[in-house]
Short mmCIF file of C-alpha atoms in Angstrom, two decimals:
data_model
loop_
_atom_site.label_atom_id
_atom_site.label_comp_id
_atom_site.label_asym_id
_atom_site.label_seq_id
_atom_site.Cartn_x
_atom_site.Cartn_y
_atom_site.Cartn_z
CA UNK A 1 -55.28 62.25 108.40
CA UNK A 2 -56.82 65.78 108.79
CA UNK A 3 -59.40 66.19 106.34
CA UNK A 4 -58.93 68.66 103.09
CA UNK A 5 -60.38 71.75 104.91
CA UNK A 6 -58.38 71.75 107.59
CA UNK A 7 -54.84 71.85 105.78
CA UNK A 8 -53.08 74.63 105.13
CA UNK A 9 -50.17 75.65 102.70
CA UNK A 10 -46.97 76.21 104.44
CA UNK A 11 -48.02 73.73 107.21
CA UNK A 12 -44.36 71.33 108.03
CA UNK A 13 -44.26 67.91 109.92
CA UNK A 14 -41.65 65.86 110.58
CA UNK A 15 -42.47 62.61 109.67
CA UNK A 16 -40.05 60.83 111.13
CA UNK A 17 -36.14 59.64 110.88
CA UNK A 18 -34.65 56.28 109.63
CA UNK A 19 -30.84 55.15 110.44
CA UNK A 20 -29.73 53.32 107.27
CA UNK A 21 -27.43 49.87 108.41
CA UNK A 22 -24.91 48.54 105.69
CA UNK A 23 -26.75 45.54 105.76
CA UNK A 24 -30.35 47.33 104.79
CA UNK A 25 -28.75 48.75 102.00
CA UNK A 26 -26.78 45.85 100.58
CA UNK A 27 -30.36 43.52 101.20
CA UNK A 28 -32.64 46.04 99.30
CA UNK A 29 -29.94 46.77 96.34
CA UNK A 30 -29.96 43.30 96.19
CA UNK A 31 -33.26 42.37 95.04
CA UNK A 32 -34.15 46.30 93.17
CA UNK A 33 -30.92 47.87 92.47
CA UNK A 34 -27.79 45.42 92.23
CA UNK A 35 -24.90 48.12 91.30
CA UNK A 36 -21.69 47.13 92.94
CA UNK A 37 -21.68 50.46 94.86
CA UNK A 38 -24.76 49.62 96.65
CA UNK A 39 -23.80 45.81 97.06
CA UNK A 40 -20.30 45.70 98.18
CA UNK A 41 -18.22 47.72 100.32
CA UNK A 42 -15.05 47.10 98.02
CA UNK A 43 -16.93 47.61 94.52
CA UNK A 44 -17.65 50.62 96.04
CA UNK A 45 -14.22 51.76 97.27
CA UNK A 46 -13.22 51.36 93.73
CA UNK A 47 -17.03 53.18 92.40
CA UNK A 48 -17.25 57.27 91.53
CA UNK A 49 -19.14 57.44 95.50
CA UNK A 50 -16.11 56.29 97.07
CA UNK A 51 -17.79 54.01 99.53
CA UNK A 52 -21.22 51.74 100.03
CA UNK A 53 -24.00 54.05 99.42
CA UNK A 54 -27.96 53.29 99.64
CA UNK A 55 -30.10 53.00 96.17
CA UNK A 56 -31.97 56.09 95.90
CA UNK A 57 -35.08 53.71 95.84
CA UNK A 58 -34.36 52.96 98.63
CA UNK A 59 -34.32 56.45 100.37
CA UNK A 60 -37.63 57.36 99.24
CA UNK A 61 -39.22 54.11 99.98
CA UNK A 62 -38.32 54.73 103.79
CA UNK A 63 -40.08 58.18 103.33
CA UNK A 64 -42.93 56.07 102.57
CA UNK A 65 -42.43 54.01 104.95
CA UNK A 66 -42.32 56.76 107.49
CA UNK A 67 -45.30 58.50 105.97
CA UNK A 68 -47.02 55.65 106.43
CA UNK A 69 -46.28 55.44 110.44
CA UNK A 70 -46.72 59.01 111.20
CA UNK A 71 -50.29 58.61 109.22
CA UNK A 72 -51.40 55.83 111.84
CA UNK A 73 -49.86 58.15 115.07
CA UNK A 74 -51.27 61.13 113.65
CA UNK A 75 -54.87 58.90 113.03
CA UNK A 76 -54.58 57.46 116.49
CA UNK A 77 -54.23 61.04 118.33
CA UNK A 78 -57.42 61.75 116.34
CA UNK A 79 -59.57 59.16 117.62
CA UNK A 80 -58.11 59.67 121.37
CA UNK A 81 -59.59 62.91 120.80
CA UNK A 82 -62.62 61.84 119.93
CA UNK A 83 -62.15 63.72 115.86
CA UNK A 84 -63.31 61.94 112.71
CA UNK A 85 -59.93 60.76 110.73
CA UNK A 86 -60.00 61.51 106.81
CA UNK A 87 -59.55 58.78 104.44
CA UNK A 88 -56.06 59.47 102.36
CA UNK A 89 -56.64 58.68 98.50
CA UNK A 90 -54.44 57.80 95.75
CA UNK A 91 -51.53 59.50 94.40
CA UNK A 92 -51.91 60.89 91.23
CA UNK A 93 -48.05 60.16 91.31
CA UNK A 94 -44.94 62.90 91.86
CA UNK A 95 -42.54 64.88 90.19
CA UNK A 96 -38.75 66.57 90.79
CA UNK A 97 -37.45 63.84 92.14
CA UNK A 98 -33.61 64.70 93.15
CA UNK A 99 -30.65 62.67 95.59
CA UNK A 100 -28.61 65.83 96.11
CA UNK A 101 -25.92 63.49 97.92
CA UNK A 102 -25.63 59.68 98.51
CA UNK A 103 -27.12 58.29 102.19
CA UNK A 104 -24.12 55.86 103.33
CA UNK A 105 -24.00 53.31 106.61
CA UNK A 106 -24.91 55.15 109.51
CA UNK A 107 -26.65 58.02 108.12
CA UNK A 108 -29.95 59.37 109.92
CA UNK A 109 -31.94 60.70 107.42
CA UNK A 110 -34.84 63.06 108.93
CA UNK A 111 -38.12 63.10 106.84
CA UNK A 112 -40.10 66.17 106.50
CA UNK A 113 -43.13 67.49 104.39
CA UNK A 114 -44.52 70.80 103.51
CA UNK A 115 -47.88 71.67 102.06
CA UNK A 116 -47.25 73.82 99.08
CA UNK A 117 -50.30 74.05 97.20
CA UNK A 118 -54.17 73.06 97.94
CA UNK A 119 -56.89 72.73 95.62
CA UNK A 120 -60.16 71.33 95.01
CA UNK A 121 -60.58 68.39 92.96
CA UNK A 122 -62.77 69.28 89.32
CA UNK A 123 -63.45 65.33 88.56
CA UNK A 124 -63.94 64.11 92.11
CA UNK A 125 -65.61 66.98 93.90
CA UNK A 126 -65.22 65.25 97.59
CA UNK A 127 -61.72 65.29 97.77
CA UNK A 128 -59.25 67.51 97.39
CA UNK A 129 -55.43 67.64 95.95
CA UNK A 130 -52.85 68.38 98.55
CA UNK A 131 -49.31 68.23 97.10
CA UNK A 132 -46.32 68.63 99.22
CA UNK A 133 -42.34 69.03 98.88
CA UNK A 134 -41.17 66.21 100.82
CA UNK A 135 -37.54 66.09 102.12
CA UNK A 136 -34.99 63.96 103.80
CA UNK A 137 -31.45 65.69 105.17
CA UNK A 138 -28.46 63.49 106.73
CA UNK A 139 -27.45 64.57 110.53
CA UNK A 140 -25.16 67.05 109.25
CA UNK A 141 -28.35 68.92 107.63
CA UNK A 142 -27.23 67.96 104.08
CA UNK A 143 -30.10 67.18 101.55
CA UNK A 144 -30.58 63.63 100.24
CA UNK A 145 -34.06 63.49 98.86
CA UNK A 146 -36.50 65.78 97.85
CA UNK A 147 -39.59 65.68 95.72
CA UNK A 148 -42.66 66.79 94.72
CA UNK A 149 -46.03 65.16 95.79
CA UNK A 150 -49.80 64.80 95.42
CA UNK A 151 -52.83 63.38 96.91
CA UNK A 152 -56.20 63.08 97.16
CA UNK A 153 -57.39 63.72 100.65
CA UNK A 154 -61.15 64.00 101.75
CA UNK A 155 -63.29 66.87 102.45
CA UNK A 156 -65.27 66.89 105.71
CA UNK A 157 -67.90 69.42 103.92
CA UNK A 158 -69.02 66.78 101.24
CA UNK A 159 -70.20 68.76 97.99
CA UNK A 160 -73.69 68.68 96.75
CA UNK A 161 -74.74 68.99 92.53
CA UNK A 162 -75.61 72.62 92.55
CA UNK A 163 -79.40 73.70 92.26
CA UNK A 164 -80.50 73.57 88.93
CA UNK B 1 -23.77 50.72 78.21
CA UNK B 2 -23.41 52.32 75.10
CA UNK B 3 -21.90 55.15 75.15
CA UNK B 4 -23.19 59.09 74.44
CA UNK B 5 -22.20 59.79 71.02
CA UNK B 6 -23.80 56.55 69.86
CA UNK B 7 -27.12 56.69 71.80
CA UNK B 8 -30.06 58.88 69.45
CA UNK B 9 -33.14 60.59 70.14
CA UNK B 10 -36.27 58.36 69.72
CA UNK B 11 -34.26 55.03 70.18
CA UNK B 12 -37.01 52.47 72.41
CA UNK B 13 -35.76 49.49 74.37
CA UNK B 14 -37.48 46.87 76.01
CA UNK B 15 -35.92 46.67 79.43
CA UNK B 16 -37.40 43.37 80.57
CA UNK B 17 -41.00 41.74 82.18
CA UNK B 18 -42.35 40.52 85.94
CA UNK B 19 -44.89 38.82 86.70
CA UNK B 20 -46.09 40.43 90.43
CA UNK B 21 -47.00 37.40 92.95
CA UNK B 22 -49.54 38.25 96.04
CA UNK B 23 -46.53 37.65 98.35
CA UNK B 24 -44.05 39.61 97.01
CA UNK B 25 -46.72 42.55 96.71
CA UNK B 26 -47.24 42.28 100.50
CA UNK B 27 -43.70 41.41 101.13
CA UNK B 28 -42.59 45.08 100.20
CA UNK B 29 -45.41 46.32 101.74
CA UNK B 30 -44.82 45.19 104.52
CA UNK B 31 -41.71 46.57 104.49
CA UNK B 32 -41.96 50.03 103.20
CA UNK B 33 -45.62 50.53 101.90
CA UNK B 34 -48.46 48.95 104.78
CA UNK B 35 -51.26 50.15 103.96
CA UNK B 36 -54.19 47.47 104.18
CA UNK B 37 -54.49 47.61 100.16
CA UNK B 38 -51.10 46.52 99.90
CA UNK B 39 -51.23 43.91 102.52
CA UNK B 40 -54.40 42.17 102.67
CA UNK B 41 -56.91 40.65 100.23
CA UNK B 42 -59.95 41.14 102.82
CA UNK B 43 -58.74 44.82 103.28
CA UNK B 44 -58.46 45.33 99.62
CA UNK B 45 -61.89 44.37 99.08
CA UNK B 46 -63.23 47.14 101.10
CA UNK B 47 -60.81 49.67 99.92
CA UNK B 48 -61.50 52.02 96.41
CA UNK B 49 -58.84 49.45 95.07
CA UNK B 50 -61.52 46.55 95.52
CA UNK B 51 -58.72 43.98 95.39
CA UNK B 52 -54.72 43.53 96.09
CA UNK B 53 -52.53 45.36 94.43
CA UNK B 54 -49.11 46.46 94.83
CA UNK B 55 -47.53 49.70 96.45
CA UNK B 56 -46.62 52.22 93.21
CA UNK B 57 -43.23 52.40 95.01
CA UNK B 58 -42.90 48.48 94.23
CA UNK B 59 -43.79 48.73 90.28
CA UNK B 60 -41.03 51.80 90.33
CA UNK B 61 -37.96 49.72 92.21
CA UNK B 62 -39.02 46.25 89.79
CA UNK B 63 -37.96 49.23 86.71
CA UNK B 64 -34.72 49.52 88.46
CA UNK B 65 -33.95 45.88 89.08
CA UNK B 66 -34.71 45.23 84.87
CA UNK B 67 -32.96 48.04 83.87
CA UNK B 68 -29.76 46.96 85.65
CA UNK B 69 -30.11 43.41 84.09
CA UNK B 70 -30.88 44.55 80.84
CA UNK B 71 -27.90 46.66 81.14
CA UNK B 72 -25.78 44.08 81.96
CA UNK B 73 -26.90 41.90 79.04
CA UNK B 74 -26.07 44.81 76.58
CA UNK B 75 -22.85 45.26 78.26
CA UNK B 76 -22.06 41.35 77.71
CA UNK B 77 -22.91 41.94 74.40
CA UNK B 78 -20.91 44.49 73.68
CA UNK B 79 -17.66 42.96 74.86
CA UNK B 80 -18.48 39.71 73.60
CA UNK B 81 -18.60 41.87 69.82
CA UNK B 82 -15.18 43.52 70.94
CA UNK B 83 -16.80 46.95 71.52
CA UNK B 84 -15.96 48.92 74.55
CA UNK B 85 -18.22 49.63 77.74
CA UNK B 86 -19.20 53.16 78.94
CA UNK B 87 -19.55 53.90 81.97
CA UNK B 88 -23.12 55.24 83.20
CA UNK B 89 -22.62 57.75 85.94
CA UNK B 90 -25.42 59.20 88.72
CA UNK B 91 -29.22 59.83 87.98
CA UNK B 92 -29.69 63.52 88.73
CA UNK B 93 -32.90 61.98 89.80
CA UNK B 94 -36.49 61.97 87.98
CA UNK B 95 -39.97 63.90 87.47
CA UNK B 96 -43.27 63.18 86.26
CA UNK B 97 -43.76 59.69 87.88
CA UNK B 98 -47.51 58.50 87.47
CA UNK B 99 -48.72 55.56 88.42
CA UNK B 100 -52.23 55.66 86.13
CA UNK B 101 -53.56 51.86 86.71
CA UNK B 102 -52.85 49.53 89.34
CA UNK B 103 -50.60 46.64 89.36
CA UNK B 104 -53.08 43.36 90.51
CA UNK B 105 -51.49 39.97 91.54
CA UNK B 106 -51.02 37.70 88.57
CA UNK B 107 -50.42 40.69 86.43
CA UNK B 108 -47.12 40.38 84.05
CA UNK B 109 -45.68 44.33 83.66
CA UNK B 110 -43.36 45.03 80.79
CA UNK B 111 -40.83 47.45 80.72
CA UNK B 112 -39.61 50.06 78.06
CA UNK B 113 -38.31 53.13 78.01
CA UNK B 114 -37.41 55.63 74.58
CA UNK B 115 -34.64 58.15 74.50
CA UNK B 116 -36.18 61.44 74.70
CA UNK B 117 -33.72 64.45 74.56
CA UNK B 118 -29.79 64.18 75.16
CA UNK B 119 -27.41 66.81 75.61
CA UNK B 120 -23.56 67.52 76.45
CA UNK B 121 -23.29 68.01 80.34
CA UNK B 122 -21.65 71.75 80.83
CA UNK B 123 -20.26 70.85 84.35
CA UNK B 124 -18.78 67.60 83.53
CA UNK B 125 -17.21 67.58 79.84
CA UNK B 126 -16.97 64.35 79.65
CA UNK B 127 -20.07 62.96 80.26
CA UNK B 128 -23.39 63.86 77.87
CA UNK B 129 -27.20 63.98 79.98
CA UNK B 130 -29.54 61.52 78.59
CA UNK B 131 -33.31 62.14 79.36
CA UNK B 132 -35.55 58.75 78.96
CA UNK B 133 -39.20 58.20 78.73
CA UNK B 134 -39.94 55.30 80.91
CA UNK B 135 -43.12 53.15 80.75
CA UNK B 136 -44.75 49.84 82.15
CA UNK B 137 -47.94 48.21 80.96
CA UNK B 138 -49.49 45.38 82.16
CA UNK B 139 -50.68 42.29 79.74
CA UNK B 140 -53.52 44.11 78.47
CA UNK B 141 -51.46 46.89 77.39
CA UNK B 142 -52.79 49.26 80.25
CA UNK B 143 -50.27 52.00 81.23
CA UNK B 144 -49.23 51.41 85.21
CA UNK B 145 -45.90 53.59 85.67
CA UNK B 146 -44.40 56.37 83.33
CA UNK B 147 -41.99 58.32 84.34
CA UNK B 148 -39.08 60.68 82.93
CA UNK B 149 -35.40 60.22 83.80
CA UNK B 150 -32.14 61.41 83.40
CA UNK B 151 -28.47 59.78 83.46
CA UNK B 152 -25.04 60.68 83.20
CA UNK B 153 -23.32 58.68 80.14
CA UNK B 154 -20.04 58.27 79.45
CA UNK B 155 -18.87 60.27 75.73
CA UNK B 156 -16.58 58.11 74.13
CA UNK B 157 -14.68 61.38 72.81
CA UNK B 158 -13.18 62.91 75.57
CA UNK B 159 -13.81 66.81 75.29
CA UNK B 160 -10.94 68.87 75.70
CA UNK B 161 -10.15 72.56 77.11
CA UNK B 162 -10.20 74.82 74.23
CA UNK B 163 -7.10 75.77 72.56
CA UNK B 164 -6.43 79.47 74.19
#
């Protein structure tokens, strides 16, 4: 993780790209979101999407997923380098969640992330709040997930009381 | 499901309760949330968490599993009583998701959620938009998840074009 000062808004990764398997789908739907469209291929024949579709829980908890991994590679090239590697805090949580169009058996969704807004944090004055629209697009470029995020993420300049 | 015309702003349900084990928190952790706080109860004791606790992403998909259940009993309900079941059509997704106290191992989370605004949909006549409050609070009564969704629901009163 780069540290607070060293982020930019507009800055885009890629974080990474996940190929959802009918049998992913059916095994998380089973145990968080058991809707016949996400459980059974025939359910969902007969269901308003037509065919087996993934839980929209599901989609975003692979962008986590991913976020996750591209953290570590992106932590890893750090150290190589011989840089100090910001510590990532909580989420204050997210907002605008959308599923513009079902992810089906098959699909590649591609994760990305773009810093849209950077500030310093009032209550916590070593860290600041980076949040980010986060989306994930199908291999024909059509949107399937997009939201709104924040975070706490260090400063390397730690702040100091200021002089009485 | 009931259906649009009989649903009313301010109704409150309680959706259902789970009790979060150690190994199911690193279980979906493992899976789509590793980060040593999720995974690890020496790496949680060094973290700002200071002990286990589960991935926010976990708490959020547990909603979904209750709410389909507790669906399911209402709809059991309803055509044990003779009444008809509506149909609940696609989430246009979700916003304001906070996550403002950690979810622990041992800790039992209950579930509610309160109708907060409805209205007609204008692209599809026969369906209404209901917008929900949703909430989870652990056995002390401490707030871990709220978050605001909407749903497509069925109107038992199929609109009509206008006479010309």
């Amino acid at each position: 993780m780069k540290f607070f000062e060293d982020i930019r808004v507009g800055e885009t990764a890629e974080i990474g790209r996940h190929t959802f398997t009918a049998d992913e789908i059916k095994a998380f739907a089973a145990r968080f979101d058991p809707q016949p469209f996400h459980l059974d291929e025939a359910a969902a024949a007969r269901s308003q999407f037509g065919r087996l579709c993934a839980s929209g829980w599901h989609t975003a908890c692979m962008w986590m997923r991913l976020v996750i991994e591209h953290r570590r590679r992106e932590d890893a090239e750090r150290r190589a380098r011989g840089e100090p590697v910001a510590t990532l805090g909580v989420s204050p949580g997210f907002r605008d969640l959308r599923w513009p169009n079902p992810v089906y058996p098959g699909d590649t969704i591609s994760y990305a992330t773009e810093v849209i807004e950077m500030r310093p944090s009032s209550s916590r004055p070593d860290w600041g709040i980076v949040t980010a629209r986060n989306t994930g697009a199908n291999q024909r470029g059509e949107p399937v997930l997009s939201f709104i995020s924040s975070a706490f993420v260090e400063r390397s300049q730690k702040q100091r009381d200021p002089s009485p």
